[in-house]
Amino acid sequence: VDLTEDELLDAIRRVLDEPAAEVVVGVGDDAAVVKAGSGDVVLTTDALVEGTHFERVLTSARDLGYKSIQVNVSDVAAMAGSPRYALCALTLSEQVDAAWTMELLGGMREACAEHGMRLVGGNLARGSEITLAVTVMGEVAPGRAVTRWGARVGDRVVVTGSLGGATAGLRASREHPPWSPEERDAIHRHARPIARVGEAVVLSHHGARAMMDVSDGLALDLSRLCAASGVGAVLDLEAVPVHPAATLDDALGGGEDYELLATVPTSDAVEAAGAELAETFGIPLTDIGAIVEGDGLRDPRGRPVEPSGWDHFR
Amino acid sequence: VDLTEDELLDAIRRVLDEPAAEVVVGVGDDAAVVKAGSGDVVLTTDALVEGTHFERVLTSARDLGYKSIQVNVSDVAAMAGSPRYALCALTLSEQVDAAWTMELLGGMREACAEHGMRLVGGNLARGSEITLAVTVMGEVAPGRAVTRWGARVGDRVVVTGSLGGATAGLRASREHPPWSPEERDAIHRHARPIARVGEAVVLSHHGARAMMDVSDGLALDLSRLCAASGVGAVLDLEAVPVHPAATLDDALGGGEDYELLATVPTSDAVEAAGAELAETFGIPLTDIGAIVEGDGLRDPRGRPVEPSGWDHFR
């Protein structure tokens, strides 16, 4: 492919975008939101591909199945939706047997159970590499989906939990033990991320105007949120909550953290949301900057922050 | 994989099947049906994998995109549902460029437009082979989904259109021109199948008790319908509507025809449905046998008909 992922997505968006009353959110956000009966339905799909997203020798089938659901649930959460149903189109190679496949499905089911979801369908095909294409459908009260284009100048920028852990975990898992407790935590975060479903609803209740999950590194994802909203951001690099096993570069440029990135109108709202997240989920919320006029990311001294995150096509 | 596709699906079903009030139809049918708001939602996913389902040198990107939507819509149609939304998780190799990808999406959009559907989301990933994992969501009036387990002894077995054409078309497309008009029609049917959405609704209105699409050959698909319903069938081989470029073996054992296979209670219902299908869609409906006690397929003289259709894992 001769374009970056974002360039290709842009091109696709231009081909597909057509306003329609029943499509609340179409292509270009974490998930689609559509009208169905009396509610709004959230739809998202994401594939994990062998060799690109995982190596079979490094990942257990159970962890892989678990993660394939969580990464999709994370997209539904990022709209402030509640996940309900999952489907999986599985492409299997000759290298895996039925036992591996059942472990994979066991992991999918485990993740579904954690979110009160049901795996309602799927499809099997044969290929030369393994691909897990998962679709998750969720629901959201009409008009309550939080998109990535609602940020306004003056909003505070917040992020849940800590960043860079998944990248540090992937790195540690390729080295030999012994691992420090922080590295073990990072390895676990990479293998079994947990989508922030309840946390997203709390942020929505506290007035979050724009929200997305951090899957491709904070710098790239925040720059996407800014571009979608037609604004810029000042990112306070010293405030970014970096996982204890990770570096600031891991947090800015690594992927797969699946934390929530949001903008809220005031510092009071940040404080109130943070208190509720800490009490209910034991998860910190950190103020990492502000939405400003213009475009792109700058640090507090005005120097540009490059969005060099995970691009699937670079 | 050390099991056949049906054996593996059976194993998966045993792991996943859990009764739940909000899941009208779960794993094991053409599509899932779930409660959402005031309606029933139909969900299905199906992947087309390079090397398994298509060869890039033999298929245009536009036809491939078109077909990837139609095969999923066919599963929604087989539940008597109306397709509404599509998503696509695309895995692209380095062998394709942005122009190819846009053509692919153009074909998807064309198929969506034919069915009044919207492509609302997707995902891009990189891999060593191309995979198109499409999900389609549709709607059906509560309680009106037609499953494959409703066939009863005495039902007539019917099929829309003609069978074997896709297999004959694939064969012809691998040979050199000149092609006969029948072969050209068969090649078109393989490249651009059209899901029988309206036809399925007509069959449902005329009392269809069980229904599925014929994607893996009539013999295998009818034996699946019989197994799901706990019945057998007498298949009148001489009555099977074979495409003019195809053989009876193509019809019984070939795949990708995407016609509808259904059971209806009486010969009068067959006639009434057939008249409406001919008038409204110009599509024939053929009575090809009867549902009987027992299991498996027999011809009218009592000899077993082997379900040797397309198995993705054989």
GROMACS .gro file of C-alpha atoms in nm, chain B:
model
  314
  315VAL     CA    1  -0.705  -2.834   1.161
  316ASP     CA    2  -0.781  -3.195   1.241
  317LEU     CA    3  -1.161  -3.175   1.215
  318THR     CA    4  -1.402  -3.105   0.933
  319GLU     CA    5  -1.566  -2.764   0.932
  320ASP     CA    6  -1.897  -2.906   1.058
  321GLU     CA    7  -1.723  -3.100   1.337
  322LEU     CA    8  -1.539  -2.788   1.445
  323LEU     CA    9  -1.858  -2.579   1.428
  324ASP     CA   10  -2.031  -2.843   1.640
  325ALA     CA   11  -1.754  -2.825   1.898
  326ILE     CA   12  -1.775  -2.447   1.901
  327ARG     CA   13  -2.151  -2.459   1.938
  328ARG     CA   14  -2.121  -2.683   2.242
  329VAL     CA   15  -1.884  -2.434   2.404
  330LEU     CA   16  -2.093  -2.128   2.320
  331ASP     CA   17  -2.453  -2.235   2.339
  332GLU     CA   18  -2.627  -2.092   2.640
  333PRO     CA   19  -2.992  -2.009   2.632
  334ALA     CA   20  -3.070  -1.641   2.676
  335ALA     CA   21  -3.395  -1.454   2.636
  336GLU     CA   22  -3.239  -1.177   2.430
  337VAL     CA   23  -3.066  -1.408   2.183
  338VAL     CA   24  -3.338  -1.518   1.946
  339VAL     CA   25  -3.095  -1.715   1.728
  340GLY     CA   26  -2.737  -1.780   1.837
  341VAL     CA   27  -2.445  -1.969   1.685
  342GLY     CA   28  -2.523  -2.234   1.425
  343ASP     CA   29  -2.756  -2.063   1.182
  344ASP     CA   30  -2.683  -1.831   0.889
  345ALA     CA   31  -2.686  -1.530   1.118
  346ALA     CA   32  -2.753  -1.434   1.475
  347VAL     CA   33  -3.073  -1.261   1.578
  348VAL     CA   34  -3.071  -1.050   1.889
  349LYS     CA   35  -3.307  -0.812   2.066
  350ALA     CA   36  -3.228  -0.442   2.029
  351GLY     CA   37  -3.473  -0.175   2.126
  352SER     CA   38  -3.810  -0.271   1.987
  353GLY     CA   39  -3.684  -0.488   1.700
  354ASP     CA   40  -3.487  -0.803   1.634
  355VAL     CA   41  -3.142  -0.743   1.492
  356VAL     CA   42  -2.978  -0.991   1.252
  357LEU     CA   43  -2.598  -1.012   1.266
  358THR     CA   44  -2.369  -1.212   1.041
  359THR     CA   45  -2.002  -1.217   0.950
  360ASP     CA   46  -1.814  -1.391   0.673
  361ALA     CA   47  -1.459  -1.359   0.544
  362LEU     CA   48  -1.317  -1.391   0.193
  363VAL     CA   49  -0.954  -1.504   0.208
  364GLU     CA   50  -0.703  -1.474  -0.076
  365GLY     CA   51  -0.595  -1.812  -0.203
  366THR     CA   52  -0.896  -1.982  -0.041
  367HIS     CA   53  -1.195  -1.786  -0.175
  368PHE     CA   54  -1.037  -1.585  -0.452
  369GLU     CA   55  -0.723  -1.532  -0.658
  370ARG     CA   56  -0.630  -1.170  -0.712
  371VAL     CA   57  -0.521  -1.234  -1.071
  372LEU     CA   58  -0.863  -1.383  -1.156
  373THR     CA   59  -1.091  -1.139  -0.972
  374SER     CA   60  -1.124  -0.765  -1.013
  375ALA     CA   61  -1.114  -0.564  -0.691
  376ARG     CA   62  -1.459  -0.426  -0.773
  377ASP     CA   63  -1.618  -0.769  -0.817
  378LEU     CA   64  -1.448  -0.892  -0.500
  379GLY     CA   65  -1.584  -0.604  -0.294
  380TYR     CA   66  -1.928  -0.649  -0.445
  381LYS     CA   67  -1.929  -1.021  -0.369
  382SER     CA   68  -1.802  -0.978  -0.012
  383ILE     CA   69  -2.116  -0.780   0.071
  384GLN     CA   70  -2.356  -1.005  -0.120
  385VAL     CA   71  -2.244  -1.326   0.052
  386ASN     CA   72  -2.315  -1.168   0.390
  387VAL     CA   73  -2.645  -1.018   0.278
  388SER     CA   74  -2.739  -1.367   0.160
  389ASP     CA   75  -2.706  -1.489   0.521
  390VAL     CA   76  -2.932  -1.210   0.646
  391ALA     CA   77  -3.181  -1.288   0.366
  392ALA     CA   78  -3.178  -1.654   0.469
  393MET     CA   79  -3.327  -1.547   0.804
  394ALA     CA   80  -3.593  -1.342   0.617
  395GLY     CA   81  -3.422  -1.029   0.745
  396SER     CA   82  -3.366  -0.692   0.579
  397PRO     CA   83  -2.999  -0.588   0.558
  398ARG     CA   84  -2.928  -0.240   0.693
  399TYR     CA   85  -2.557  -0.185   0.776
  400ALA     CA   86  -2.222  -0.332   0.681
  401LEU     CA   87  -1.874  -0.318   0.833
  402CYS     CA   88  -1.551  -0.449   0.688
  403ALA     CA   89  -1.225  -0.548   0.857
  404LEU     CA   90  -0.977  -0.541   0.571
  405THR     CA   91  -0.639  -0.709   0.586
  406LEU     CA   92  -0.422  -0.589   0.297
  407SER     CA   93  -0.092  -0.723   0.170
  408GLU     CA   94   0.190  -0.520   0.022
  409GLN     CA   95   0.084  -0.648  -0.321
  410VAL     CA   96  -0.212  -0.411  -0.340
  411ASP     CA   97  -0.213  -0.033  -0.366
  412ALA     CA   98  -0.461   0.236  -0.273
  413ALA     CA   99  -0.624   0.227  -0.618
  414TRP     CA  100  -0.700  -0.143  -0.576
  415THR     CA  101  -0.840  -0.075  -0.229
  416MET     CA  102  -1.064   0.204  -0.352
  417GLU     CA  103  -1.197  -0.019  -0.630
  418LEU     CA  104  -1.269  -0.285  -0.369
  419LEU     CA  105  -1.462  -0.034  -0.159
  420GLY     CA  106  -1.642   0.089  -0.470
  421GLY     CA  107  -1.766  -0.265  -0.529
  422MET     CA  108  -1.876  -0.295  -0.166
  423ARG     CA  109  -2.062   0.028  -0.195
  424GLU     CA  110  -2.231  -0.080  -0.518
  425ALA     CA  111  -2.365  -0.394  -0.350
  426CYS     CA  112  -2.474  -0.192  -0.046
  427ALA     CA  113  -2.660   0.051  -0.270
  428GLU     CA  114  -2.846  -0.233  -0.444
  429HIS     CA  115  -2.985  -0.341  -0.107
  430GLY     CA  116  -3.037   0.007   0.038
  431MET     CA  117  -2.765  -0.060   0.293
  432ARG     CA  118  -2.491   0.154   0.439
  433LEU     CA  119  -2.127   0.069   0.492
  434VAL     CA  120  -2.082   0.228   0.835
  435GLY     CA  121  -1.741   0.118   0.953
  436GLY     CA  122  -1.433  -0.088   0.917
  437ASN     CA  123  -1.076  -0.143   1.001
  438LEU     CA  124  -0.750  -0.178   0.813
  439ALA     CA  125  -0.465  -0.409   0.897
  440ARG     CA  126  -0.161  -0.536   0.720
  441GLY     CA  127  -0.095  -0.904   0.654
  442SER     CA  128   0.074  -1.135   0.407
  443GLU     CA  129  -0.255  -1.230   0.240
  444ILE     CA  130  -0.571  -1.031   0.173
  445THR     CA  131  -0.872  -1.099   0.395
  446LEU     CA  132  -1.206  -0.922   0.373
  447ALA     CA  133  -1.405  -0.989   0.689
  448VAL     CA  134  -1.747  -0.834   0.638
  449THR     CA  135  -2.021  -0.803   0.897
  450VAL     CA  136  -2.379  -0.720   0.805
  451MET     CA  137  -2.649  -0.613   1.047
  452GLY     CA  138  -3.011  -0.640   0.947
  453GLU     CA  139  -3.354  -0.622   1.102
  454VAL     CA  140  -3.648  -0.857   1.118
  455ALA     CA  141  -3.988  -0.818   1.281
  456PRO     CA  142  -3.985  -0.979   1.627
  457GLY     CA  143  -4.041  -1.353   1.601
  458ARG     CA  144  -4.036  -1.354   1.219
  459ALA     CA  145  -3.682  -1.483   1.159
  460VAL     CA  146  -3.689  -1.811   0.962
  461THR     CA  147  -3.429  -2.052   1.103
  462ARG     CA  148  -3.298  -2.376   0.959
  463TRP     CA  149  -3.444  -2.590   1.234
  464GLY     CA  150  -3.815  -2.550   1.162
  465ALA     CA  151  -3.863  -2.816   0.891
  466ARG     CA  152  -4.138  -3.071   0.963
  467VAL     CA  153  -4.219  -3.409   0.817
  468GLY     CA  154  -4.441  -3.362   0.511
  469ASP     CA  155  -4.297  -3.019   0.415
  470ARG     CA  156  -4.209  -2.965   0.052
  471VAL     CA  157  -3.845  -2.870  -0.018
  472VAL     CA  158  -3.799  -2.579  -0.260
  473VAL     CA  159  -3.509  -2.388  -0.411
  474THR     CA  160  -3.498  -2.052  -0.593
  475GLY     CA  161  -3.329  -1.995  -0.930
  476SER     CA  162  -3.080  -2.250  -1.056
  477LEU     CA  163  -2.781  -2.425  -0.902
  478GLY     CA  164  -2.428  -2.508  -1.010
  479GLY     CA  165  -2.383  -2.189  -1.209
  480ALA     CA  166  -2.113  -2.042  -0.983
  481THR     CA  167  -1.905  -2.361  -1.003
  482ALA     CA  168  -1.947  -2.378  -1.380
  483GLY     CA  169  -1.859  -2.010  -1.403
  484LEU     CA  170  -1.542  -2.052  -1.201
  485ARG     CA  171  -1.442  -2.342  -1.426
  486ALA     CA  172  -1.516  -2.149  -1.744
  487SER     CA  173  -1.330  -1.840  -1.623
  488ARG     CA  174  -1.016  -2.051  -1.590
  489GLU     CA  175  -1.047  -2.158  -1.955
  490HIS     CA  176  -0.997  -1.936  -2.256
  491PRO     CA  177  -1.270  -1.763  -2.456
  492PRO     CA  178  -1.480  -1.794  -2.663
  493TRP     CA  179  -1.748  -1.871  -2.406
  494SER     CA  180  -2.105  -1.969  -2.483
  495PRO     CA  181  -2.380  -1.731  -2.362
  496GLU     CA  182  -2.458  -1.985  -2.086
  497GLU     CA  183  -2.093  -1.985  -1.976
  498ARG     CA  184  -2.083  -1.607  -1.976
  499ASP     CA  185  -2.392  -1.604  -1.754
  500ALA     CA  186  -2.229  -1.859  -1.524
  501ILE     CA  187  -1.907  -1.653  -1.503
  502HIS     CA  188  -2.115  -1.348  -1.409
  503ARG     CA  189  -2.300  -1.544  -1.142
  504HIS     CA  190  -1.971  -1.652  -0.985
  505ALA     CA  191  -1.823  -1.301  -0.994
  506ARG     CA  192  -2.132  -1.105  -0.891
  507PRO     CA  193  -2.385  -1.314  -0.700
  508ILE     CA  194  -2.702  -1.134  -0.589
  509ALA     CA  195  -2.850  -1.215  -0.250
  510ARG     CA  196  -3.219  -1.314  -0.260
  511VAL     CA  197  -3.350  -1.063  -0.007
  512GLY     CA  198  -3.699  -0.992  -0.142
  513GLU     CA  199  -3.742  -1.355  -0.244
  514ALA     CA  200  -3.680  -1.466   0.116
  515VAL     CA  201  -3.949  -1.233   0.246
  516VAL     CA  202  -4.196  -1.378  -0.009
  517LEU     CA  203  -4.111  -1.732   0.100
  518SER     CA  204  -4.157  -1.630   0.463
  519HIS     CA  205  -4.499  -1.479   0.384
  520HIS     CA  206  -4.600  -1.806   0.220
  521GLY     CA  207  -4.522  -1.997   0.538
  522ALA     CA  208  -4.160  -2.113   0.493
  523ARG     CA  209  -4.079  -2.314   0.806
  524ALA     CA  210  -3.706  -2.354   0.752
  525MET     CA  211  -3.474  -2.160   0.524
  526MET     CA  212  -3.104  -2.119   0.446
  527ASP     CA  213  -2.891  -2.003   0.158
  528VAL     CA  214  -2.716  -2.254  -0.066
  529SER     CA  215  -2.351  -2.158  -0.033
  530ASP     CA  216  -2.174  -2.495  -0.002
  531GLY     CA  217  -2.368  -2.710  -0.252
  532LEU     CA  218  -2.728  -2.835  -0.234
  533ALA     CA  219  -2.648  -3.179  -0.091
  534LEU     CA  220  -2.440  -3.052   0.201
  535ASP     CA  221  -2.666  -2.756   0.275
  536LEU     CA  222  -2.989  -2.960   0.263
  537SER     CA  223  -2.830  -3.221   0.490
  538ARG     CA  224  -2.741  -2.941   0.734
  539LEU     CA  225  -3.099  -2.812   0.728
  540CYS     CA  226  -3.225  -3.167   0.791
  541ALA     CA  227  -2.979  -3.224   1.078
  542ALA     CA  228  -3.077  -2.892   1.239
  543SER     CA  229  -3.447  -2.983   1.212
  544GLY     CA  230  -3.403  -3.348   1.318
  545VAL     CA  231  -3.555  -3.483   0.997
  546GLY     CA  232  -3.453  -3.644   0.668
  547ALA     CA  233  -3.534  -3.552   0.308
  548VAL     CA  234  -3.614  -3.723  -0.017
  549LEU     CA  235  -3.435  -3.526  -0.288
  550ASP     CA  236  -3.576  -3.564  -0.640
  551LEU     CA  237  -3.249  -3.539  -0.833
  552GLU     CA  238  -3.426  -3.505  -1.169
  553ALA     CA  239  -3.614  -3.201  -1.044
  554VAL     CA  240  -3.304  -3.007  -0.927
  555PRO     CA  241  -3.284  -2.688  -1.138
  556VAL     CA  242  -2.934  -2.709  -1.287
  557HIS     CA  243  -2.781  -2.399  -1.448
  558PRO     CA  244  -2.753  -2.452  -1.829
  559ALA     CA  245  -2.371  -2.433  -1.814
  560ALA     CA  246  -2.349  -2.672  -1.517
  561THR     CA  247  -2.385  -3.040  -1.433
  562LEU     CA  248  -2.594  -3.204  -1.161
  563ASP     CA  249  -2.269  -3.262  -0.969
  564ASP     CA  250  -2.197  -2.888  -0.981
  565ALA     CA  251  -2.543  -2.825  -0.834
  566LEU     CA  252  -2.510  -3.088  -0.561
  567GLY     CA  253  -2.145  -3.044  -0.467
  568GLY     CA  254  -2.037  -2.701  -0.588
  569GLY     CA  255  -2.070  -2.387  -0.382
  570GLU     CA  256  -2.141  -2.014  -0.397
  571ASP     CA  257  -2.480  -2.022  -0.568
  572TYR     CA  258  -2.646  -1.811  -0.294
  573GLU     CA  259  -2.993  -1.932  -0.388
  574LEU     CA  260  -3.250  -1.995  -0.113
  575LEU     CA  261  -3.335  -2.344   0.011
  576ALA     CA  262  -3.659  -2.362   0.210
  577THR     CA  263  -3.931  -2.593   0.328
  578VAL     CA  264  -4.298  -2.496   0.298
  579PRO     CA  265  -4.597  -2.684   0.440
  580THR     CA  266  -4.794  -2.768   0.124
  581SER     CA  267  -4.779  -2.795  -0.256
  582ASP     CA  268  -5.036  -2.515  -0.270
  583ALA     CA  269  -4.794  -2.290  -0.081
  584VAL     CA  270  -4.517  -2.385  -0.325
  585GLU     CA  271  -4.738  -2.287  -0.615
  586ALA     CA  272  -4.851  -1.957  -0.462
  587ALA     CA  273  -4.496  -1.858  -0.361
  588GLY     CA  274  -4.365  -1.963  -0.702
  589ALA     CA  275  -4.622  -1.747  -0.881
  590GLU     CA  276  -4.534  -1.444  -0.671
  591LEU     CA  277  -4.157  -1.493  -0.715
  592ALA     CA  278  -4.198  -1.530  -1.093
  593GLU     CA  279  -4.414  -1.223  -1.117
  594THR     CA  280  -4.221  -0.997  -0.879
  595PHE     CA  281  -3.862  -1.103  -0.939
  596GLY     CA  282  -3.870  -1.321  -1.253
  597ILE     CA  283  -3.709  -1.598  -1.046
  598PRO     CA  284  -3.834  -1.957  -1.064
  599LEU     CA  285  -3.911  -2.164  -0.753
  600THR     CA  286  -3.869  -2.539  -0.789
  601ASP     CA  287  -4.011  -2.821  -0.576
  602ILE     CA  288  -3.720  -3.064  -0.535
  603GLY     CA  289  -3.848  -3.306  -0.274
  604ALA     CA  290  -4.004  -3.367   0.064
  605ILE     CA  291  -3.911  -3.371   0.431
  606VAL     CA  292  -3.943  -3.721   0.579
  607GLU     CA  293  -3.878  -3.892   0.911
  608GLY     CA  294  -3.528  -4.014   0.987
  609ASP     CA  295  -3.211  -3.836   0.887
  610GLY     CA  296  -2.993  -3.774   0.582
  611LEU     CA  297  -3.082  -3.749   0.216
  612ARG     CA  298  -3.221  -4.017  -0.014
  613ASP     CA  299  -3.325  -4.012  -0.376
  614PRO     CA  300  -3.684  -4.116  -0.465
  615ARG     CA  301  -3.569  -4.481  -0.501
  616GLY     CA  302  -3.428  -4.481  -0.147
  617ARG     CA  303  -3.057  -4.459  -0.231
  618PRO     CA  304  -2.850  -4.229  -0.010
  619VAL     CA  305  -2.733  -3.895  -0.154
  620GLU     CA  306  -2.388  -3.811  -0.019
  621PRO     CA  307  -2.346  -3.458   0.117
  622SER     CA  308  -2.009  -3.400  -0.052
  623GLY     CA  309  -2.021  -3.023  -0.074
  624TRP     CA  310  -1.767  -2.757  -0.009
  625ASP     CA  311  -1.597  -2.804   0.329
  626HIS     CA  312  -1.347  -2.532   0.410
  627PHE     CA  313  -1.136  -2.771   0.613
  628ARG     CA  314  -1.127  -3.079   0.392
   0.00000   0.00000   0.00000
